[in-house]
Coordinates of C-alpha atoms in Angstrom, one line a residue:
M256 CA -9.1 -41.8 -10.4
A257 CA -6.4 -44.1 -8.9
H258 CA -5.2 -45.0 -12.4
N259 CA -4.9 -41.3 -13.3
A260 CA -3.0 -40.6 -10.0
L261 CA -0.6 -43.5 -10.8
Q262 CA -0.1 -42.2 -14.3
T263 CA 0.7 -38.7 -13.0
V264 CA 3.2 -40.1 -10.4
R265 CA 4.9 -42.1 -13.1
A266 CA 5.1 -39.2 -15.5
T267 CA 6.5 -37.0 -12.8
L268 CA 9.1 -39.4 -11.6
S269 CA 10.2 -40.0 -15.2
M270 CA 11.2 -36.4 -15.7
P271 CA 15.0 -36.0 -15.5
L272 CA 14.4 -32.4 -14.3
V273 CA 12.7 -33.7 -11.1
W274 CA 15.8 -35.8 -10.2
A275 CA 18.2 -33.0 -11.2
M276 CA 16.4 -30.5 -8.9
A277 CA 16.2 -33.0 -6.0
L278 CA 19.8 -34.3 -6.3
L279 CA 21.5 -31.0 -6.9
F280 CA 19.5 -29.1 -4.2
A281 CA 20.3 -31.9 -1.7
A282 CA 24.0 -31.7 -2.7
M283 CA 24.0 -27.9 -2.2
E284 CA 22.3 -28.2 1.2
A285 CA 25.0 -30.8 2.3
S286 CA 27.9 -28.8 0.9
S287 CA 26.8 -25.7 2.8
A288 CA 28.1 -27.3 5.9
F289 CA 31.7 -27.0 4.7
P290 CA 31.9 -23.2 4.6
V291 CA 30.3 -23.1 8.0
G292 CA 33.0 -25.5 9.3
A293 CA 35.7 -23.5 7.7
L294 CA 34.5 -20.3 9.4
R295 CA 34.4 -22.0 12.7
A296 CA 38.0 -23.2 12.2
L297 CA 39.0 -19.6 11.3
S298 CA 37.3 -18.2 14.4
G299 CA 40.3 -19.1 16.6
T300 CA 42.9 -17.6 14.2
S301 CA 44.2 -14.2 13.2
A302 CA 41.4 -14.1 10.6
S303 CA 38.6 -14.3 13.2
A304 CA 37.7 -10.7 12.6
L305 CA 37.4 -11.3 8.9
A306 CA 35.5 -14.5 9.5
S307 CA 32.8 -12.6 11.5
F308 CA 32.0 -10.6 8.3
G309 CA 32.6 -13.4 5.7
T310 CA 29.6 -15.6 6.2
P311 CA 28.7 -17.9 3.3
E312 CA 25.6 -15.8 2.7
L313 CA 27.7 -12.7 2.0
L314 CA 29.6 -14.6 -0.7
S315 CA 26.3 -15.8 -2.1
V316 CA 25.3 -12.2 -2.5
V317 CA 28.5 -11.5 -4.4
A318 CA 28.0 -14.6 -6.6
Y319 CA 24.4 -13.7 -7.5
G320 CA 25.4 -10.1 -8.1
L321 CA 28.2 -11.2 -10.5
L322 CA 25.7 -13.5 -12.3
L323 CA 23.3 -10.6 -12.6
V324 CA 26.0 -8.3 -14.1
T325 CA 27.3 -10.9 -16.5
A326 CA 23.9 -12.4 -17.4
R327 CA 24.4 -11.8 -21.2
S328 CA 27.8 -13.6 -21.4
V329 CA 27.0 -16.3 -18.9
G330 CA 23.6 -17.0 -20.3
S331 CA 25.1 -18.2 -23.6
A332 CA 27.2 -20.7 -21.7
V333 CA 24.6 -22.1 -19.4
A334 CA 23.6 -25.0 -21.7
Q335 CA 27.2 -25.9 -22.7
P336 CA 28.1 -29.5 -21.9
W337 CA 31.4 -28.5 -20.2
L338 CA 29.5 -26.4 -17.6
F339 CA 27.7 -29.5 -16.3
A340 CA 31.1 -30.8 -15.2
V341 CA 32.8 -27.5 -14.2
A342 CA 30.2 -26.3 -11.8
P343 CA 30.0 -29.6 -9.7
A344 CA 33.8 -29.9 -9.8
S345 CA 34.1 -26.4 -8.4
N346 CA 31.8 -27.3 -5.6
V347 CA 33.9 -30.4 -4.8
L348 CA 37.2 -28.4 -4.9
G349 CA 35.6 -25.8 -2.6
M350 CA 34.7 -28.5 -0.1
L351 CA 38.2 -29.9 -0.1
L352 CA 39.7 -26.5 0.5
C353 CA 37.3 -25.7 3.2
A354 CA 38.2 -29.0 5.0
G355 CA 41.9 -27.7 5.1
A356 CA 41.1 -24.6 7.1
S357 CA 43.6 -24.0 9.8
N358 CA 45.5 -21.2 11.7
T359 CA 48.3 -21.2 9.1
A360 CA 48.5 -18.6 6.3
Y361 CA 47.9 -21.4 3.7
G362 CA 45.0 -22.8 5.7
I363 CA 43.3 -19.3 5.9
I364 CA 43.8 -18.6 2.2
S365 CA 42.6 -22.1 1.1
A366 CA 39.5 -21.7 3.4
W367 CA 38.4 -18.5 1.8
I368 CA 39.0 -19.8 -1.7
G369 CA 37.0 -22.9 -0.8
I370 CA 34.1 -20.9 0.6
A371 CA 34.0 -18.8 -2.6
C372 CA 34.1 -21.9 -4.8
V373 CA 31.2 -23.6 -2.9
Q374 CA 29.0 -20.6 -2.8
G375 CA 29.7 -19.6 -6.4
A376 CA 29.2 -23.1 -7.7
S377 CA 25.9 -23.4 -5.8
A378 CA 24.6 -20.1 -7.2
L379 CA 25.5 -21.2 -10.7
L380 CA 23.9 -24.7 -10.3
T381 CA 20.8 -23.0 -8.9
V382 CA 20.3 -20.7 -11.9
M383 CA 21.1 -23.6 -14.3
V384 CA 18.3 -25.7 -12.9
L385 CA 15.8 -22.9 -12.6
E386 CA 16.5 -21.6 -16.1
L387 CA 15.5 -25.0 -17.4
L388 CA 12.5 -25.1 -15.2
C389 CA 11.4 -21.7 -16.6
S390 CA 11.0 -23.3 -20.1
C391 CA 8.3 -25.8 -18.9
S392 CA 4.5 -25.4 -19.2
S393 CA 2.6 -24.6 -16.1
L394 CA 1.5 -28.2 -15.5
W395 CA 5.1 -29.5 -15.8
V396 CA 6.4 -26.8 -13.5
L397 CA 3.9 -27.9 -10.8
R398 CA 5.0 -31.5 -11.3
A399 CA 8.7 -30.7 -11.2
V400 CA 8.4 -28.6 -8.0
V401 CA 6.3 -31.1 -6.1
G402 CA 8.1 -34.2 -7.3
S403 CA 11.6 -32.8 -6.6
A404 CA 10.5 -31.7 -3.1
L405 CA 9.3 -35.2 -2.3
V406 CA 12.4 -36.8 -3.6
N407 CA 14.7 -34.3 -2.0
A408 CA 13.6 -35.0 1.5
P409 CA 15.1 -38.5 1.8
L410 CA 18.2 -37.5 -0.2
A411 CA 19.0 -34.9 2.4
V412 CA 19.5 -37.7 4.9
I413 CA 22.1 -39.3 2.6
G414 CA 24.0 -36.0 2.2
D415 CA 24.0 -35.3 6.0
G416 CA 24.9 -38.9 6.8
A417 CA 28.1 -38.9 4.7
P418 CA 28.8 -35.3 4.1
F419 CA 31.7 -35.6 1.7
E420 CA 31.1 -38.9 -0.1
G421 CA 27.3 -38.3 -0.2
T422 CA 27.6 -34.8 -1.5
I423 CA 30.0 -35.9 -4.3
A424 CA 27.6 -38.7 -5.3
L425 CA 24.6 -36.4 -5.3
L426 CA 26.5 -33.8 -7.4
I427 CA 27.5 -36.4 -10.0
A428 CA 24.1 -37.9 -10.2
G429 CA 22.4 -34.5 -10.3
S430 CA 24.7 -33.2 -13.1
V431 CA 23.9 -36.3 -15.2
A432 CA 20.2 -35.7 -14.6
L433 CA 20.5 -32.1 -15.5
G434 CA 22.3 -32.9 -18.7
L435 CA 19.6 -35.4 -19.6
S436 CA 17.0 -32.7 -18.8
Y437 CA 18.6 -30.3 -21.3
R438 CA 18.7 -33.1 -23.9
A439 CA 15.0 -34.0 -23.3
W440 CA 14.1 -30.3 -23.4
R441 CA 15.7 -29.9 -26.9
R442 CA 13.8 -32.9 -28.1
G443 CA 10.5 -31.7 -26.7
V444 CA 10.1 -34.9 -24.7
W445 CA 8.4 -33.3 -21.6
A446 CA 6.3 -30.7 -23.2
P447 CA 8.3 -27.4 -23.0
C448 CA 6.1 -24.4 -23.2
A449 CA 6.4 -22.1 -26.3
D450 CA 7.0 -18.4 -25.8
P451 CA 3.7 -16.6 -25.6
V452 CA 2.6 -14.2 -28.3
F453 CA 2.7 -11.3 -25.9
K454 CA 5.6 -10.2 -23.8
R455 CA 5.4 -7.5 -21.2
T456 CA 7.7 -5.1 -19.4
G457 CA 7.7 -6.2 -15.8
S458 CA 6.9 -3.8 -12.9
F459 CA 8.5 -4.8 -9.6
P460 CA 7.1 -2.6 -6.8
P461 CA 9.6 -1.7 -4.2
S462 CA 7.2 -2.8 -1.5
L463 CA 7.3 -6.4 -2.9
M464 CA 11.1 -6.4 -3.1
V465 CA 11.3 -5.2 0.5
G466 CA 8.6 -7.7 1.5
L467 CA 10.6 -10.6 -0.1
A468 CA 13.8 -9.5 1.8
M469 CA 11.9 -9.3 5.1
V470 CA 10.4 -12.7 4.7
S471 CA 13.8 -14.1 3.9
A472 CA 15.3 -12.3 6.9
G473 CA 12.7 -13.9 9.2
F474 CA 13.5 -17.4 7.9
G475 CA 17.3 -16.7 8.1
F476 CA 17.0 -15.7 11.8
L477 CA 15.0 -18.7 12.8
Q478 CA 17.0 -21.2 10.6
Q479 CA 20.3 -20.1 12.3
L480 CA 18.7 -21.1 15.6
L481 CA 17.8 -24.5 14.1
Y482 CA 21.3 -25.1 12.8
Q483 CA 22.7 -24.7 16.3
Q484 CA 21.0 -27.8 17.4
D485 CA 22.1 -31.4 17.1
A486 CA 22.6 -32.7 13.5
N487 CA 20.0 -35.4 13.9
V488 CA 17.4 -32.9 15.1
V489 CA 18.2 -30.6 12.1
V490 CA 17.8 -33.5 9.6
G491 CA 14.6 -34.8 11.3
V492 CA 12.9 -31.4 11.3
I493 CA 13.8 -30.6 7.7
V494 CA 12.8 -34.0 6.3
G495 CA 9.5 -34.2 8.3
T496 CA 8.3 -30.7 7.5
K497 CA 9.2 -30.9 3.8
F498 CA 6.6 -33.7 3.4
A499 CA 4.1 -31.6 5.3
A500 CA 4.9 -28.6 3.2
V501 CA 4.4 -30.5 -0.1
L502 CA 1.0 -31.8 1.1
L503 CA -0.1 -28.3 2.0
F504 CA 1.2 -26.9 -1.3
V505 CA -0.7 -29.5 -3.3
A506 CA -3.9 -29.0 -1.3
V507 CA -3.8 -25.2 -1.7
A508 CA -3.1 -25.4 -5.4
G509 CA -5.9 -28.0 -6.0
L510 CA -8.5 -26.0 -4.1
L511 CA -7.8 -22.5 -5.3
G512 CA -6.4 -22.9 -8.8
S513 CA -5.0 -19.7 -10.2
A514 CA -5.4 -17.7 -7.0
F515 CA -3.2 -19.9 -4.9
V516 CA 0.1 -18.0 -5.3
A517 CA -1.1 -15.1 -3.1
T518 CA -2.6 -17.6 -0.7
L519 CA 0.6 -19.5 -0.5
A520 CA 2.5 -16.3 0.2
K521 CA 0.1 -15.6 3.1
T522 CA 0.3 -19.2 4.3
L523 CA 4.1 -19.3 4.5
I524 CA 4.2 -15.9 6.3
T525 CA 1.6 -17.3 8.7
F526 CA 3.9 -20.2 9.5
A527 CA 6.9 -17.9 10.0
T528 CA 4.9 -15.5 12.2
A529 CA 3.6 -18.5 14.3
A530 CA 7.2 -19.7 14.7
F531 CA 8.2 -16.3 16.1
L532 CA 5.2 -16.2 18.4
V533 CA 6.1 -19.7 19.8
F534 CA 9.7 -18.5 20.2
L535 CA 8.6 -15.4 22.1
A536 CA 6.2 -17.4 24.3
Q537 CA 8.7 -20.0 25.3
G538 CA 11.6 -17.5 25.6
G539 CA 13.9 -19.3 23.1
Y540 CA 14.3 -22.2 20.8
S541 CA 11.8 -25.0 20.8
P542 CA 11.1 -28.0 18.4
L543 CA 7.7 -26.5 17.6
S544 CA 9.1 -23.2 16.4
S545 CA 11.6 -25.0 14.2
A546 CA 8.9 -27.2 12.7
L547 CA 6.7 -24.2 11.9
M548 CA 9.7 -22.3 10.5
S549 CA 10.9 -25.2 8.4
T550 CA 7.4 -25.9 7.0
G551 CA 7.1 -22.2 6.0
Y552 CA 10.6 -22.2 4.5
S553 CA 9.8 -25.3 2.3
L554 CA 6.6 -23.5 1.1
F555 CA 8.7 -20.4 0.4
E556 CA 11.1 -22.4 -1.8
M557 CA 8.4 -24.1 -3.8
T558 CA 6.4 -20.8 -4.2
T559 CA 9.6 -19.1 -5.4
Y560 CA 10.2 -21.7 -8.1
L561 CA 6.6 -21.3 -9.3
V562 CA 6.7 -17.5 -9.4
L563 CA 10.1 -17.4 -11.2
A564 CA 8.9 -19.8 -13.9
E565 CA 5.8 -17.7 -14.4
L566 CA 7.7 -14.4 -14.7
A567 CA 10.4 -15.9 -16.9
L568 CA 7.8 -16.8 -19.5
S569 CA 5.9 -13.5 -19.6
L570 CA 8.6 -10.9 -19.1
R571 CA 10.9 -9.2 -21.6
V572 CA 13.8 -10.1 -19.3
R573 CA 16.6 -12.7 -19.7
P574 CA 15.7 -15.7 -17.4
L575 CA 19.2 -15.6 -16.0
S576 CA 18.9 -11.9 -15.1
L577 CA 15.5 -12.5 -13.5
L578 CA 16.7 -15.5 -11.5
S579 CA 19.9 -13.8 -10.4
G580 CA 18.1 -10.6 -9.4
F581 CA 15.4 -12.5 -7.5
Y582 CA 17.8 -14.6 -5.6
L583 CA 20.0 -11.6 -4.9
I584 CA 17.2 -9.9 -3.1
E585 CA 16.3 -13.1 -1.2
T586 CA 19.9 -13.8 -0.2
V587 CA 20.4 -10.2 1.0
G588 CA 17.3 -10.7 3.3
Y589 CA 18.5 -14.1 4.5
L590 CA 21.9 -12.5 5.3
L591 CA 20.2 -9.8 7.2
G592 CA 18.4 -12.4 9.3
C593 CA 21.6 -14.4 9.9
S594 CA 23.4 -11.2 10.9
L595 CA 20.7 -10.2 13.4
E596 CA 20.8 -13.6 15.0
A597 CA 24.6 -13.5 15.2
A598 CA 24.4 -10.0 16.8
T599 CA 22.2 -11.3 19.7
G600 CA 23.5 -12.6 22.9
P601 CA 25.6 -11.3 25.8
G602 CA 26.6 -7.7 25.2
G603 CA 24.6 -7.6 21.9
L604 CA 21.0 -7.2 20.8
D605 CA 18.2 -8.6 22.8
R606 CA 17.1 -11.8 20.9
R607 CA 13.5 -11.6 22.0
M608 CA 13.3 -7.9 20.9
V609 CA 14.7 -8.7 17.5
A610 CA 12.3 -11.6 17.1
A611 CA 9.3 -9.3 18.0
V612 CA 10.4 -6.8 15.4
L613 CA 10.7 -9.4 12.7
A614 CA 7.4 -10.9 13.6
L615 CA 5.8 -7.5 13.3
A616 CA 7.4 -7.0 9.9
L617 CA 6.0 -10.3 8.7
L618 CA 2.5 -9.3 9.8
I619 CA 2.8 -6.1 7.9
C620 CA 3.9 -8.0 4.8
A621 CA 1.0 -10.4 5.1
V622 CA -1.6 -7.7 5.4
W623 CA -0.4 -4.9 3.1
V624 CA 2.4 -6.2 0.8
F625 CA 1.5 -9.7 -0.4
T626 CA -2.1 -9.0 -1.2
E627 CA -3.8 -10.9 -4.1
K628 CA -3.9 -7.7 -6.2
H629 CA -0.1 -7.0 -5.8
V630 CA 0.8 -10.6 -6.5
N631 CA -1.4 -10.8 -9.6
D632 CA -0.1 -7.5 -10.9
L633 CA 3.4 -8.9 -10.5
L634 CA 2.6 -12.1 -12.3
W635 CA 0.2 -11.0 -15.0
G636 CA 0.0 -7.2 -14.9
R637 CA 1.0 -5.1 -17.9
G638 CA 3.8 -2.6 -17.5
D639 CA 4.3 -1.4 -21.0
G640 CA 1.3 1.0 -21.3
S641 CA 0.1 -0.5 -24.5
A642 CA -3.2 -2.1 -25.2
G643 CA -2.2 -4.8 -22.7
G644 CA -1.8 -2.0 -20.1
D645 CA -5.5 -1.3 -20.3
A646 CA -6.4 -5.0 -19.8
V647 CA -6.3 -5.0 -16.1
R648 CA -8.5 -1.9 -15.9
R649 CA -11.0 -3.4 -18.4
Q650 CA -11.2 -6.8 -16.9
E651 CA -14.2 -5.8 -14.7
I652 CA -16.6 -6.5 -17.5
D653 CA -20.0 -8.1 -16.9
I654 CA -19.0 -11.7 -17.5
D655 CA -22.5 -12.9 -16.6
A656 CA -23.9 -11.5 -19.8
G657 CA -25.2 -13.8 -22.5
G658 CA -22.5 -15.8 -24.2
L659 CA -21.2 -15.1 -27.7
G660 CA -21.5 -18.7 -28.7
S661 CA -19.0 -21.4 -29.2
L662 CA -16.5 -21.6 -32.0
T663 CA -18.6 -24.1 -33.9
G664 CA -21.8 -22.0 -33.8
G665 CA -23.2 -24.0 -30.9
H666 CA -25.3 -22.9 -28.0
R667 CA -25.7 -19.3 -26.7
G668 CA -26.4 -17.8 -23.3
G669 CA -25.2 -19.0 -20.0
G670 CA -28.2 -19.7 -17.8
E671 CA -28.7 -23.3 -18.8
A672 CA -29.3 -25.8 -16.1
L673 CA -27.1 -28.9 -15.5
H674 CA -28.3 -32.0 -17.2
G675 CA -27.3 -34.2 -14.3
E676 CA -24.6 -34.1 -11.7
G677 CA -22.4 -36.4 -13.7
C678 CA -22.2 -34.0 -16.6
R679 CA -18.7 -34.2 -18.2
L680 CA -16.7 -31.1 -19.0
E681 CA -16.8 -31.8 -22.8
D682 CA -20.6 -32.2 -22.6
A683 CA -21.0 -28.9 -20.8
S684 CA -18.9 -27.0 -23.3
G685 CA -20.4 -28.8 -26.3
E686 CA -17.0 -29.8 -27.6
S687 CA -14.6 -32.7 -27.0
A688 CA -10.9 -32.3 -26.5
S689 CA -10.2 -33.8 -30.0
S690 CA -12.3 -31.2 -31.8
P691 CA -10.6 -28.1 -33.3
Y692 CA -12.1 -26.1 -30.4
G693 CA -10.7 -28.5 -27.8
R694 CA -7.3 -28.5 -29.5
G695 CA -7.3 -24.7 -29.6
V696 CA -8.2 -24.5 -25.9
A697 CA -5.4 -27.0 -25.0
R698 CA -2.8 -25.1 -27.0
V699 CA -3.8 -21.8 -25.5
S700 CA -3.6 -23.4 -22.0
E701 CA -0.1 -24.7 -22.7
R702 CA 1.2 -21.5 -24.4
F703 CA 0.0 -19.1 -21.7
R704 CA 0.6 -21.5 -18.7
L705 CA -2.9 -21.8 -17.5
S706 CA -3.6 -24.0 -14.5
P707 CA -5.8 -27.0 -14.9
R708 CA -8.6 -25.2 -13.2
E709 CA -8.2 -22.1 -15.5
T710 CA -8.2 -24.5 -18.5
E711 CA -11.6 -25.9 -17.4
V712 CA -13.0 -22.3 -17.0
L713 CA -11.6 -21.3 -20.3
R714 CA -13.2 -24.2 -22.2
L715 CA -16.6 -23.4 -20.7
F716 CA -16.4 -19.6 -20.7
A717 CA -15.3 -19.3 -24.4
A718 CA -18.1 -21.7 -25.3
G719 CA -20.7 -19.3 -24.0
R720 CA -21.3 -20.5 -20.5
S721 CA -22.0 -17.9 -17.8
A722 CA -20.0 -17.5 -14.5
A723 CA -23.0 -18.8 -12.6
F724 CA -23.2 -22.0 -14.7
I725 CA -19.5 -22.6 -14.4
A726 CA -19.6 -22.1 -10.6
E727 CA -22.4 -24.6 -10.3
L728 CA -20.6 -27.1 -12.4
Q729 CA -17.4 -26.8 -10.5
F730 CA -19.0 -26.5 -7.0
V731 CA -17.3 -23.1 -6.4
T732 CA -18.6 -19.5 -5.9
T733 CA -19.4 -17.1 -8.8
N734 CA -16.7 -14.8 -7.4
T735 CA -14.1 -17.5 -7.7
V736 CA -15.0 -18.1 -11.4
R737 CA -14.8 -14.3 -12.0
S738 CA -11.3 -14.4 -10.4
H739 CA -10.3 -17.2 -12.7
I740 CA -11.5 -15.4 -15.8
K741 CA -9.7 -12.2 -14.8
H742 CA -6.5 -14.2 -14.5
I743 CA -7.1 -15.8 -17.9
Y744 CA -7.6 -12.4 -19.4
G745 CA -4.3 -11.2 -17.9
K746 CA -2.3 -14.2 -18.9
C747 CA -3.6 -14.2 -22.5
D748 CA -3.6 -10.4 -22.8
V749 CA -7.2 -10.2 -24.0
H750 CA -10.0 -7.8 -23.0
S751 CA -13.2 -9.7 -23.7
R752 CA -14.7 -13.0 -24.4
Q753 CA -14.7 -12.3 -28.1
E754 CA -11.0 -11.7 -28.1
L755 CA -10.5 -14.9 -26.2
I756 CA -12.5 -16.8 -28.8
T757 CA -10.5 -15.2 -31.6
L758 CA -7.2 -16.2 -29.9
I759 CA -8.4 -19.8 -29.6
E760 CA -9.4 -19.8 -33.3
R761 CA -6.1 -18.4 -34.3
V762 CA -4.1 -20.9 -32.2
A763 CA -6.3 -23.8 -33.4
D764 CA -5.5 -23.0 -37.0
Q765 CA -1.8 -22.9 -36.5

């Protein structure tokens, strides 16, 4: 087990994409201090009224909106070599212009151009990184998200310790890593995931979009309170809670398998709500509320990457359009939270009342919006009304019925007892990973982005094992196995065990 863990760590850290995500996101976090500094410099000038409305988040909304509108033309240029130099250079130019903010006409103009450059370059770099992430198989997405979060935490200290020099170094190193990632992706070095056979028309319920905006608003409100503290406090809270969030993310993913996205959504909302409750109980900012908020926000970021990668593979939508639209909604919500915090204070809104309203909105999202059904419908539902559209309604079949037999004509039925607690997976299914059946299962798993737990269930279920047998083998409940099988049906766009077996046969013959 230790050897396997070491191999996984080595494979994760050898991915250029892990370093590209960690370096570039750390650089963007550090460069965000320059627009804030420029706005503070403008607050004592004739442009102070404009500065009160021109927060960096507002310009981010504009940047993501432009990317969404120009997705077709920009999408063809995302992988061009020159863009790997232009985007970081625009970020550096923006930081220089922001540093020159003053009460002169030149200083005001340069500050606003600099803010626009920083926010626009950050938005472009974000979608460049995530569009590449969306081409990975499910296993590699998990590795990239977890690995980059672990590497990003200490890098944030470098960027905050030397804002300008550190940010430039991070941008250069991150751009090189991103270029190497695209090169490795083209060569198939780190197992890019092929497009699935079936594509679906996505359905985005308004309630989920409003819920996403409200969760972002809650984090925006609390994070503005954190940023008002000493720089060392801010860095300490962010770095410490990022490690805690990664451990929690890995634990939930390992325990729940395919059902963990909805659980993660509820978990991060729970942390945000707890942060608000602590804030209300103590009457203002406290280190505990910031720690809870920062942990939830790190979970929020990692869950967002995972959901975007899943949607980009299965939808008939350009990845750039999907990423821009998703981040547009999220940034609008974050801007709302920042604006509410800025509107509190003497002569403004009551801060505790605003916090109570946001906490109530988060509770509503946790109970009625981010349910497992809504999340699963978003990730794997069918919105085109075709045969796949009936899959969700027909997934409630009796999966405990007798098996149809394995692909090689092996055993039937699913009520067999275990032949010892040490029974291996290939022994339970009757086939090894090197057989045609095993290769077919592996290819289906990679093509349709099945999680490791779903792959195990697929191998056993398609071989004729019952839900009760699989549950006993994996030490989980029968309902958990049923949930995994429903998710497998939804991802693979099949309606029955026989269609699943046919899919494995077809893929194995390719």
